[in-house]
XYZ file of C-alpha atoms in Angstrom:
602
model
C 0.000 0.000 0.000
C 1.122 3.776 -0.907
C 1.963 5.672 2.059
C 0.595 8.629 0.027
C -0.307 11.165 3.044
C 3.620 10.161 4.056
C 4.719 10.648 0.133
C 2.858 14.244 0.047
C 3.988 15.504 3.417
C 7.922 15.031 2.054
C 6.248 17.121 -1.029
C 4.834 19.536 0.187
C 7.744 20.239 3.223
C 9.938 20.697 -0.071
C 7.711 23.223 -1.544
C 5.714 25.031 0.961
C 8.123 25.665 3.274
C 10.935 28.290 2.736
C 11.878 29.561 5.722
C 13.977 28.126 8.533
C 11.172 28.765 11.550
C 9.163 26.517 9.681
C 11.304 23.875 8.519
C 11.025 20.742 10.254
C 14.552 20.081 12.119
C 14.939 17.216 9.288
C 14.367 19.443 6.100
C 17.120 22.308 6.512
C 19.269 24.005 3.834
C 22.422 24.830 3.124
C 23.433 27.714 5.982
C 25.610 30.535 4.567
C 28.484 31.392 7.114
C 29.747 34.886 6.741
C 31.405 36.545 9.269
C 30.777 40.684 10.117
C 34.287 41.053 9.608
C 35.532 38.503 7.517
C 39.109 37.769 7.952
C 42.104 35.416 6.372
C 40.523 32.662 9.480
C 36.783 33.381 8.089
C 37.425 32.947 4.506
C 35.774 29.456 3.898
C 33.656 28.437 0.980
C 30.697 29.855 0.332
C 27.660 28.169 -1.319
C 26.003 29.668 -4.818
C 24.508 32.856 -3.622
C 21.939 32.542 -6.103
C 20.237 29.899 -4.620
C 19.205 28.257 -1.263
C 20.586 31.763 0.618
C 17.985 33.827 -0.666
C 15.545 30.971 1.186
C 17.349 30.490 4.154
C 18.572 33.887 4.939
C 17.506 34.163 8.206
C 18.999 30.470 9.625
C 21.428 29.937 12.845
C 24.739 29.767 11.185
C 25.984 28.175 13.897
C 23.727 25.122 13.448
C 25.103 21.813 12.982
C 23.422 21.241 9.467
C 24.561 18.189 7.213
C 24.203 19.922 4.339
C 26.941 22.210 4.727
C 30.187 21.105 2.951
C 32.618 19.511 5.440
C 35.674 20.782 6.017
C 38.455 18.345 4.552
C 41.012 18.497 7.078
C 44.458 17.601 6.506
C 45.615 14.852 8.589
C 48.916 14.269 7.913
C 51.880 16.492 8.652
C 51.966 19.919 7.799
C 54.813 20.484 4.481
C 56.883 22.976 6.370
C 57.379 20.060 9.175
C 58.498 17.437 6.385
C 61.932 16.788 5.736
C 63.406 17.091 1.741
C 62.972 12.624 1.437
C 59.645 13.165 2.970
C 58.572 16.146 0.453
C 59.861 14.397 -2.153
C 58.018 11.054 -1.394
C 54.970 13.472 -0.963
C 55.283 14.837 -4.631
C 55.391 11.215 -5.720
C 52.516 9.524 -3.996
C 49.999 12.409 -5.377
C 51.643 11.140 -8.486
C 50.920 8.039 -8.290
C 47.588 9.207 -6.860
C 46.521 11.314 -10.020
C 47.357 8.448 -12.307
C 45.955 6.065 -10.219
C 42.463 8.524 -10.256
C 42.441 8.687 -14.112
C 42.705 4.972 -14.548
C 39.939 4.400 -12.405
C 37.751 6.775 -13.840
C 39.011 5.664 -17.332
C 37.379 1.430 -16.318
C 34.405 3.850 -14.568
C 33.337 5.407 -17.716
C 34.386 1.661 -19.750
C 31.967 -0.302 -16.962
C 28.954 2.318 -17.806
C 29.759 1.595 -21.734
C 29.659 -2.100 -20.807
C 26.874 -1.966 -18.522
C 24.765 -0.306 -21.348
C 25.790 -3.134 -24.005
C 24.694 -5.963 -21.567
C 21.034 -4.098 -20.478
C 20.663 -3.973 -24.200
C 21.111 -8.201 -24.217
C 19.189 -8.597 -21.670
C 16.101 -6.377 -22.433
C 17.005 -5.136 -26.147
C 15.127 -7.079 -27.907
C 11.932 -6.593 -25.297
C 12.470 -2.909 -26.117
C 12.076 -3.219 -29.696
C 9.081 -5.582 -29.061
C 7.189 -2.071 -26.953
C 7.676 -0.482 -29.907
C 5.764 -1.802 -32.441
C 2.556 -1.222 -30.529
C 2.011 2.520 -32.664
C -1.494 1.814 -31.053
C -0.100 1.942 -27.532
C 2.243 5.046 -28.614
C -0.205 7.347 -29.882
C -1.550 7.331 -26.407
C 0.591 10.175 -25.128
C 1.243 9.037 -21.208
C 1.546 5.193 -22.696
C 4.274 6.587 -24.788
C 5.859 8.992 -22.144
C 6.111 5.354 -19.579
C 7.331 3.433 -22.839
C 10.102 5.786 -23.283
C 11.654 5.335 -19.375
C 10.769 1.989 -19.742
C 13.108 1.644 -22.882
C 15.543 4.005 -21.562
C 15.899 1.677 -18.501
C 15.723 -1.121 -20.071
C 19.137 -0.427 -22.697
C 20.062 2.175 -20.276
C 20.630 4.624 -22.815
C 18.819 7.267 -23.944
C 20.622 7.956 -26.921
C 19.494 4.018 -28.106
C 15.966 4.389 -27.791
C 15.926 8.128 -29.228
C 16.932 5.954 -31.893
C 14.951 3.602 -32.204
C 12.067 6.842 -32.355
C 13.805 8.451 -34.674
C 14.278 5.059 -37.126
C 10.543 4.823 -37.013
C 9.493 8.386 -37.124
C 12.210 8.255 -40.746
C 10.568 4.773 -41.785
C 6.693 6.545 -41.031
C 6.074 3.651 -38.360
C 4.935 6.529 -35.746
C 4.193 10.071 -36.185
C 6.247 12.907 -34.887
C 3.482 13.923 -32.307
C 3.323 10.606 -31.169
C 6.860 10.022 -30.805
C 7.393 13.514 -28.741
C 5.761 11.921 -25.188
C 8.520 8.734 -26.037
C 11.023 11.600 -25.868
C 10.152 12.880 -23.285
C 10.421 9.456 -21.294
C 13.551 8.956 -22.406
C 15.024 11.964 -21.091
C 13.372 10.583 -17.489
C 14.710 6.896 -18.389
C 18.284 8.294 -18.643
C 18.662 9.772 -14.769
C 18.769 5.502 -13.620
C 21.928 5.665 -14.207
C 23.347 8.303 -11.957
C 21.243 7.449 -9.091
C 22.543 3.173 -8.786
C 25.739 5.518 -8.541
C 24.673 7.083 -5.703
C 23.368 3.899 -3.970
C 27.291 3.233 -3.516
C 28.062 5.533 -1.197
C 25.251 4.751 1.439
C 28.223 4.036 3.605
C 27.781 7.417 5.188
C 24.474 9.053 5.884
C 25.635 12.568 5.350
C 27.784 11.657 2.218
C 24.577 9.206 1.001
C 22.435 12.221 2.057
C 24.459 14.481 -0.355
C 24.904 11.822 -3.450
C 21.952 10.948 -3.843
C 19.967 14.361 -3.344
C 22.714 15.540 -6.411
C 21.867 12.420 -8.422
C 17.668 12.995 -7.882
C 17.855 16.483 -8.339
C 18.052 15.360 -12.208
C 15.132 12.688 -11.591
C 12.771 15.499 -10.276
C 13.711 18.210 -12.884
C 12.823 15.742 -15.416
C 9.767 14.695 -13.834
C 8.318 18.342 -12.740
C 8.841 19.399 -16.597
C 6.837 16.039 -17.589
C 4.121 17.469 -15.495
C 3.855 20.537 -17.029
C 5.237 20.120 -20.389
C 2.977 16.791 -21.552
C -0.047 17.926 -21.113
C 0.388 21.424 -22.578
C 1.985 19.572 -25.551
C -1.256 17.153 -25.495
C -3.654 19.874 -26.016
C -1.468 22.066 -27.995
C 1.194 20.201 -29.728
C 3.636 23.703 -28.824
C 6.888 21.354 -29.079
C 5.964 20.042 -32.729
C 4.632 22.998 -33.831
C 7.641 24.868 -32.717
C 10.193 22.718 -34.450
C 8.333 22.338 -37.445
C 8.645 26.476 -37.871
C 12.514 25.847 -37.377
C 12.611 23.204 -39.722
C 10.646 25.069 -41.830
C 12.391 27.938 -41.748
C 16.270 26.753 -42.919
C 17.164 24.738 -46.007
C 18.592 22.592 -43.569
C 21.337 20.102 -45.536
C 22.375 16.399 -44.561
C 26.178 16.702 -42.013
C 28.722 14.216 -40.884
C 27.485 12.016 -38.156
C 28.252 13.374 -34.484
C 32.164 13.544 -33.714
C 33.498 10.369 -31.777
C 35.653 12.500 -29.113
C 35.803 10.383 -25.508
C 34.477 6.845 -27.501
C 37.913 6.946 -29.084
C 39.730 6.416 -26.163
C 36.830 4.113 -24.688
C 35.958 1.759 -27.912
C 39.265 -0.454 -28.040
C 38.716 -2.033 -24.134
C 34.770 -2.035 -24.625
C 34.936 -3.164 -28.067
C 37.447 -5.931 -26.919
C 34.530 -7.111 -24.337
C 31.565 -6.883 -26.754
C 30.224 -5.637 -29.723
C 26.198 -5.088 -30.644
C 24.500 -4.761 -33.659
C 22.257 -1.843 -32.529
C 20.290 -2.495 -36.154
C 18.700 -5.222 -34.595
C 16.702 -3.617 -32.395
C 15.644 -0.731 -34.513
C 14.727 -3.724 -36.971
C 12.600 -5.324 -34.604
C 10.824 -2.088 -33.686
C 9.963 -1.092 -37.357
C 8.701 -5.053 -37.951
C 11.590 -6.186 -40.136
C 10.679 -10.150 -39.383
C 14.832 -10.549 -40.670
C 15.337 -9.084 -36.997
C 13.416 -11.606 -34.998
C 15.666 -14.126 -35.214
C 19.380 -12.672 -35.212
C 21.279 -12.120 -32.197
C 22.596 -8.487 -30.913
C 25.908 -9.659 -30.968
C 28.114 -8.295 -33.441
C 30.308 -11.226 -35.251
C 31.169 -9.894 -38.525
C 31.810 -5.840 -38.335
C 30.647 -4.129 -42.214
C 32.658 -0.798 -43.268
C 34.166 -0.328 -46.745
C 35.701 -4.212 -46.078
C 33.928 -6.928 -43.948
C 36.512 -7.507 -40.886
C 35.738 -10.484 -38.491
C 35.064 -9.062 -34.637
C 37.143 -10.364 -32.096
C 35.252 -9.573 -28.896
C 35.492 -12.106 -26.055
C 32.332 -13.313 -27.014
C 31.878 -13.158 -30.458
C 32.106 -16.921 -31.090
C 30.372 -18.364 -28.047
C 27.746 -20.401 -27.951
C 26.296 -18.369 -25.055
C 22.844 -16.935 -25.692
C 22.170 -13.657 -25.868
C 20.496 -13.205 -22.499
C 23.172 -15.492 -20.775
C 25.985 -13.009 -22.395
C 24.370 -10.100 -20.740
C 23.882 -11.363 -17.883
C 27.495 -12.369 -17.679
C 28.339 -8.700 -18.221
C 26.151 -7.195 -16.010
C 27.402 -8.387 -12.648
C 31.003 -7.989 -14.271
C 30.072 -4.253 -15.208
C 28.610 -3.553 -12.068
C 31.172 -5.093 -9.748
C 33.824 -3.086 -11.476
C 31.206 -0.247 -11.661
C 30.788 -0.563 -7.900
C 34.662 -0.998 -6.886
C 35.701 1.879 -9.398
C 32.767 4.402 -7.467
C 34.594 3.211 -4.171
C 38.154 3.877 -5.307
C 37.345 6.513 -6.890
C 35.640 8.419 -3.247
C 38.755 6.770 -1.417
C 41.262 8.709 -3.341
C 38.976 12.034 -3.421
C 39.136 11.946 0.096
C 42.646 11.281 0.285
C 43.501 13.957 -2.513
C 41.085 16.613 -1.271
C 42.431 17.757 1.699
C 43.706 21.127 3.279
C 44.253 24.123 1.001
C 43.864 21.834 -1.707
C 40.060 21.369 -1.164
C 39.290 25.139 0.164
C 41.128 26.085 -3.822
C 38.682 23.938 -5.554
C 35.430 24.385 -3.455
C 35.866 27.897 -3.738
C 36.497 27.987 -7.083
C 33.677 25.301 -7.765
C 30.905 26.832 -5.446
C 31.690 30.592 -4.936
C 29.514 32.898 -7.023
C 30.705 35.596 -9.168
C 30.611 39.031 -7.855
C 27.552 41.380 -7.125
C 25.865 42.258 -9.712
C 27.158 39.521 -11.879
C 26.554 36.404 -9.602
C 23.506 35.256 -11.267
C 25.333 34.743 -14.365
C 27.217 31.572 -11.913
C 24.851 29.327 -12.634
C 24.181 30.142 -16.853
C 28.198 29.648 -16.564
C 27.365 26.254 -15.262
C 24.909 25.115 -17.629
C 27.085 25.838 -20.405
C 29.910 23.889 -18.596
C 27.089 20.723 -17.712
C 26.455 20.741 -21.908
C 30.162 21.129 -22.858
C 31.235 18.376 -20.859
C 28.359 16.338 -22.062
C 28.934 17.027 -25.432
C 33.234 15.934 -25.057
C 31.735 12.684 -23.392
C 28.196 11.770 -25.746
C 26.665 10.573 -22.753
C 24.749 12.627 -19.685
C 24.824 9.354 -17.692
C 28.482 9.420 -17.746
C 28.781 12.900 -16.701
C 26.139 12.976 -14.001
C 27.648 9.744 -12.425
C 30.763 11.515 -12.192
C 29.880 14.482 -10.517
C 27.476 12.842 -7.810
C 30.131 11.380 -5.766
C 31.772 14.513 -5.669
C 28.375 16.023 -4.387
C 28.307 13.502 -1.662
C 31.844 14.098 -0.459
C 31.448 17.338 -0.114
C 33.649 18.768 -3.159
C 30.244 20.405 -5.466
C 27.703 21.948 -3.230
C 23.738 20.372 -4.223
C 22.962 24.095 -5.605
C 25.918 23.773 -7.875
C 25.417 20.244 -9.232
C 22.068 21.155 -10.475
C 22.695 23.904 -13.269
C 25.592 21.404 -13.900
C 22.848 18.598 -14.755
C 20.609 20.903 -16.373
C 23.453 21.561 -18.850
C 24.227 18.151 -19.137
C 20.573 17.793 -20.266
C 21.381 19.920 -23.185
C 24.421 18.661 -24.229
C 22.785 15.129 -24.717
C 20.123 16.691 -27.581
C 23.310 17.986 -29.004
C 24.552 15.152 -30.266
C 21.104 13.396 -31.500
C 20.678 16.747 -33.407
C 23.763 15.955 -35.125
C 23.357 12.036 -35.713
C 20.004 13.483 -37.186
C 21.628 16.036 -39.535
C 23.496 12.744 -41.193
C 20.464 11.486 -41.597
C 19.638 10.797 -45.702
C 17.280 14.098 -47.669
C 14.242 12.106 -47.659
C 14.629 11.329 -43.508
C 16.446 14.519 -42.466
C 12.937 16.507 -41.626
C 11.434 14.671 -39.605
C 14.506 13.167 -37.822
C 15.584 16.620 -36.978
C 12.475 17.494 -35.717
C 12.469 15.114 -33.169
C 15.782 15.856 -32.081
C 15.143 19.489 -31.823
C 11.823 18.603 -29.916
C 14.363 16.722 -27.362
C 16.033 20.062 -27.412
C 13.369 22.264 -26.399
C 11.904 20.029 -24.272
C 14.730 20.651 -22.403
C 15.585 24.595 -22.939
C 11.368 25.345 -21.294
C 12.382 23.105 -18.124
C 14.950 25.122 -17.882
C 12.927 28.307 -18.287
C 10.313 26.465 -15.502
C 12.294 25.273 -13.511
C 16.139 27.326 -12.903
C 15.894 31.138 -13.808
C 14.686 32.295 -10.357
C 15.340 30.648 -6.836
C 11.845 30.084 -5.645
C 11.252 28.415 -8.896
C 14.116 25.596 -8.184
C 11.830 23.397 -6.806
C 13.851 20.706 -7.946
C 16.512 21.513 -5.373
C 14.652 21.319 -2.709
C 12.634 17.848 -3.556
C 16.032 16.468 -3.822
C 17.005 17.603 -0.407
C 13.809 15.967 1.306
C 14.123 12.875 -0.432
C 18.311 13.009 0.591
C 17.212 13.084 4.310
C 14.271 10.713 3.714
C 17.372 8.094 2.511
C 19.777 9.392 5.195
C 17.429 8.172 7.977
C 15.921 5.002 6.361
C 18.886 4.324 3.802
C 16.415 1.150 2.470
C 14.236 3.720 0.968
C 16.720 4.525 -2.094
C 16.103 1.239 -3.044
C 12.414 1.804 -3.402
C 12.304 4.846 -4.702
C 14.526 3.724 -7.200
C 12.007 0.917 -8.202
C 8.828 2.513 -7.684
C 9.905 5.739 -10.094
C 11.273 3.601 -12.799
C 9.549 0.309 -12.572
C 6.515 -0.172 -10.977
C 5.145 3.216 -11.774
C 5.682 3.655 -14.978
C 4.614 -0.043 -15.493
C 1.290 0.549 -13.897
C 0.613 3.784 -15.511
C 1.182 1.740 -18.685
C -0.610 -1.291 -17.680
C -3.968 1.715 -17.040
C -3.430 3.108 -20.143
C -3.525 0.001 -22.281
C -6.652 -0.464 -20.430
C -8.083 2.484 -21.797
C -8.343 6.410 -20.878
C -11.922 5.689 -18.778
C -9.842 3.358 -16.810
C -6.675 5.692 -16.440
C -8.995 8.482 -15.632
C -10.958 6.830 -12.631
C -7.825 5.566 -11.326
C -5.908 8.644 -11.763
C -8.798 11.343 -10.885
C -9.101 10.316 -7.027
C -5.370 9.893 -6.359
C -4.609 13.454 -7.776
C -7.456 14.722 -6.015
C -6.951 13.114 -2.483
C -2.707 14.171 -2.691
C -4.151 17.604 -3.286
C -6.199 17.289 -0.490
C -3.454 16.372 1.593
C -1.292 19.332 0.700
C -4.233 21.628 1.313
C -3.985 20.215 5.228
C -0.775 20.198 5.430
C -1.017 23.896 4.548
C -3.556 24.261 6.794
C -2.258 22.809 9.739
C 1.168 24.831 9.178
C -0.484 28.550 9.317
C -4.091 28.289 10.568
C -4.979 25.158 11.762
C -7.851 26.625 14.271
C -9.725 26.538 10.549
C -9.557 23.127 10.989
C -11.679 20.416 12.305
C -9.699 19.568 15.869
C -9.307 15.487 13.931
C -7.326 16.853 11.142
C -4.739 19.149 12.803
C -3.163 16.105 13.108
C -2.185 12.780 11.194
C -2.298 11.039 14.174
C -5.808 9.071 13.777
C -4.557 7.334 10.951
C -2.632 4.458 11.653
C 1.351 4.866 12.252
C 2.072 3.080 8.747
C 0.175 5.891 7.290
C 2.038 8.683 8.325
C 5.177 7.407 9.569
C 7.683 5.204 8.113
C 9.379 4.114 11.899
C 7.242 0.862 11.356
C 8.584 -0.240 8.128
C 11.415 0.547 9.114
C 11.602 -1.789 12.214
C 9.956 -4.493 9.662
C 13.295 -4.098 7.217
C 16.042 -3.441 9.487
C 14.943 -6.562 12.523
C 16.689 -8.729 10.356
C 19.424 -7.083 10.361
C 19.289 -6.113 13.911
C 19.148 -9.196 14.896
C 22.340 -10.466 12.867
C 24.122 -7.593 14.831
C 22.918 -8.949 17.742
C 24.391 -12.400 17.102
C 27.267 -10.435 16.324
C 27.771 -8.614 19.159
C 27.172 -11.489 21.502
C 30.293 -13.186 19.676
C 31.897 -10.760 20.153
C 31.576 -10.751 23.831
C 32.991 -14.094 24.154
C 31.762 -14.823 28.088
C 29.707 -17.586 29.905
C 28.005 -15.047 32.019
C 24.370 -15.765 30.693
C 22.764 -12.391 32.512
C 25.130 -10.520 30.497
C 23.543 -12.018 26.979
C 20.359 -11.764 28.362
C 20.641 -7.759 29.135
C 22.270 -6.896 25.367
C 19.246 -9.233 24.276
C 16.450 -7.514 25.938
C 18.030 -4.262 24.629
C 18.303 -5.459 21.224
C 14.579 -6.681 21.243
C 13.156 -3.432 23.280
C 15.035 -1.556 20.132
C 13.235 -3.367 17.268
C 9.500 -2.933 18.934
C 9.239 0.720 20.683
């Protein structure tokens, strides 16, 4: 059951509440600690003024909030105290260090790569099944929950933009009807970057950080769903904005998008496994050919046929058995490359070192000019995207950072929004090499991924009570920081089970969709109206609702389930614990047990 009154009290805390007197102690921001006289001592990094400071202006600096960015110490001893063999082994080991940093981020970004080939085996071909249902699709929220399905699924967005665009060009699905599957792609693609964050749930305020910066990106993509679908529904703005464009230049065929970070990438990946990505775009246009070949890629076709030599290109593995091989490979190297990667950081980032780079990171430009900071940022976020063709790559690189403390949430999220339009970037030139007869309309659809993305931005960044986003992501980041299980759930009901039961209600048909949908929207309303309510004038209210507490605990509280999911493990620490003791005096195991069981039922 949906702890919904729960789900829209976390909501509405995010949006409703700006100011610190009416925070709850578990939602505050990021403080900003300035000093009436700042001196050399004072000078310590200061969050984007542009953001979360205009909201919490009037907080305790002095609070002990986990949002702040820590203070990397140095531990070690101080290079003045170091003799010449020590400095010298210093210089070395953050040598050694740096190298060591690229490497690991070199097998990070090769593990994604791989990761993405062996989601592709195991649900490609499902993917290109979806697809040929144009019934389905030309139900706009089918086709928005078929896109993050797909996205998830192949775990690339650029794969299943694709696929839309191969059958927008073959006239399998109109261009109206393919903008919703757009759209759910660019929701689909944000998976990726918060399993990254799931890694670091070591530490509660580092998890709190990581994976607020990695579902900052799930919400802005979600919020601009909300607004954007429907108003594209009714009046089709996105098509009919792209087809002026199109319209408007004598637009002629290009190369094919520059390969810039896949050249350094492609020889390990390619020596692990090769697809035939023509397979599943075959399948989803109906070419029956495509049914029956496998996705992986034996003979490779240029200007001369060359055999591949992949580690699997001549098993007899099938293709679901070959991707399942790779994806516990790619994720325990995924997994162990995240880890090393924080471990250095940490190591790395310390002292003077880490004040440098926060500051230069975090710190707005000067008055007048620091709302330009974050426009700088969003140009950086599509740059970067654009050198590495993939926004899951550069989003899971930045969100450990966020969680140890090096990029500040309110930085991190003009740095995704950027990354959000650097990804259209290269579709809209893939499309451009598209042939005359296919250019149009696979153009259009990129550019419709574009501006999809340029009027979130517009919703969703220009102002700071508008970045709604930002503080979602830092409710949900303390939500996971107290009950770290819940990652886990949000993670599968957001990209599983509610896009699969949205779907499963809109095959159904829109009656059913509507008298499903209809009461839920009205009764979370409802709730936020209370919640409102019982914040600033609650004597309006009836004395039963100024509370939540005559519904049951379950319904308002998640301290039950969270007793339910963590006894287990309680109780294996308890078993530790009393091994650990190692004595024969029975009173003594009965007093840690009676603890242990008095701590898994208040």
């Amino acid at each position: 059951m949906v702890n919904l009154p729960l789900l829209v009290n976390t909501l509405y805390y995010s949006l409703i509440h700006f100011t610190h007197d009416s925070l709850p102690s578990n939602f505050n921001g990021i403080s900003t600690q300035i000093s009436p006289n700042p001196t050399d001592e004072d000078a310590g990094v200061l969050p984007a003024y542009s953001t979360m400071d205009l909201v919490d202006k009037n907080k305790d600096p002095d609070g002990d909030d986990p949002w702040n960015l820590p203070d990397l110490q140095e531990t070690g001893m101080k290079w003045s105290e170091i003799d010449t063999k020590g400095k010298v082994m210093r210089v070395l080991t953050s040598i050694a260090k740096f190298f060591l940093m690229v490497g690991f981020l070199y097998m990070f970004v090769c593990s994604l790569d791989v990761l993405s080939s062996a989601f592709q085996l195991v649900g490609g071909k499902a993917a290109g099944d979806i697809f040929q249902d144009n019934e389905v699709l030309s139900n706009p929220v089918a086709g928005l929950v078929i896109g993050v399905l797909v996205t998830v699924l192949v775990q690339s967005s650029s794969t299943s933009s694709s696929i839309v665009v191969s059958m927008v060009s073959s006239g399998l699905l109109e261009v109206q009807s393919a903008v919703p599957v757009i759209m759910g792609a660019n929701i689909g693609t944000s998976v990726t970057n918060t399993i990254v964050a799931m890694m670091q749930a070591g530490d509660r305020n580092e998890f709190r950080r990581a994976f607020a910066g990695a579902t900052v990106h799930d919400f802005f993509n979600w919020l601009s769903v909300l607004v954007l679908l429907p108003l594209e529904a009714i009046t089709g703005v996105l098509y009919k904005l792209t087809k002026v464009v199109i319209d408007s230049f004598d637009i002629q065929g290009g190369d094919n998008a520059p390969d810039l970070l896949n050249v350094i990438t492609d020889p390990l990946t390619n020596s692990i496994i090769e697809l035939d990505k023509s397979v599943i775009n075959g399948i989803a246009t109906g070419d029956p050919a495509a049914m029956n070949k496998s996705l992986i890629k034996i003979w490779c076709k240029t200007e001369k046929i060359t055999v591949s030599s992949h580690i699997f290109a001549y098993s007899d593995l099938p293709d679901l058995a070959v991707g399942l091989i790779l994806l516990a490979v790619s994720l325990l190297i995924l997994c162990s490359c995240l880890i090393l990667i924080v471990k250095l950081l940490n190591s790395m980032l310390k002292g003077q070192v880490a004040v440098v780079i926060k500051k230069v990171l975090n710190t707005d430009f000067p008055f007048p000019f620091g709302w330009v900071t974050g426009y700088i940022a969003i140009m950086v976020g599509a740059g970067m995207t654009f050198i590495v063709q993939s926004s899951s790559v550069f989003t899971s690189a930045i969100t450990p950072l966020v969680g140890i403390g090096v990029i500040s949430l309110e930085r991190a999220y003009p740095l995704t929004l950027g990354s959000n339009i650097g990804t259209t970037t290269t579709a809209i030139l893939a499309a451009m090499a598209s042939p005359g007869e296919k250019l149009a309309n696979s153009l259009q659809i990129a550019l419709c991924h574009f501006f999809f993305n340029i009027a979130g931005i517009l919703l969703w960044y220009p102002f700071p009570f508008t970045r709604v986003p930002i503080r979602l992501a830092r409710a949900l980041g303390n939500r996971t920081a107290k009950y770290r299980w819940f990652a886990a759930l949000y993670l599968l009901l957001c990209f599983f089970l509610l896009p699969l039961a949205i779907l499963g209600l809109s095959m159904a048909g829109w009656q059913v969709l509507v008298g499903v949908a209809v009461p839920i929207v009205i009764l979370a309303v409802f709730v936020m109206v209370v919640n409102l309510m019982q914040t600033h004038c609650p004597r309006y209210l009836p004395s039963v609702l100024r509370t939540w507490d005559f519904l049951p605990r379950p319904l308002h509280s998640m301290a039950p389930l969270d007793r339910v999911v963590t006894s287990g493990m309680g109780f294996c620490e308890f078993n530790k614990n009393i091994i650990l003791l190692k004595t024969h005096d029975m009173s003594v195991v009965n007093h840690a047990y009676s603890a242990w069981w008095q701590s898994t039922t208040i």
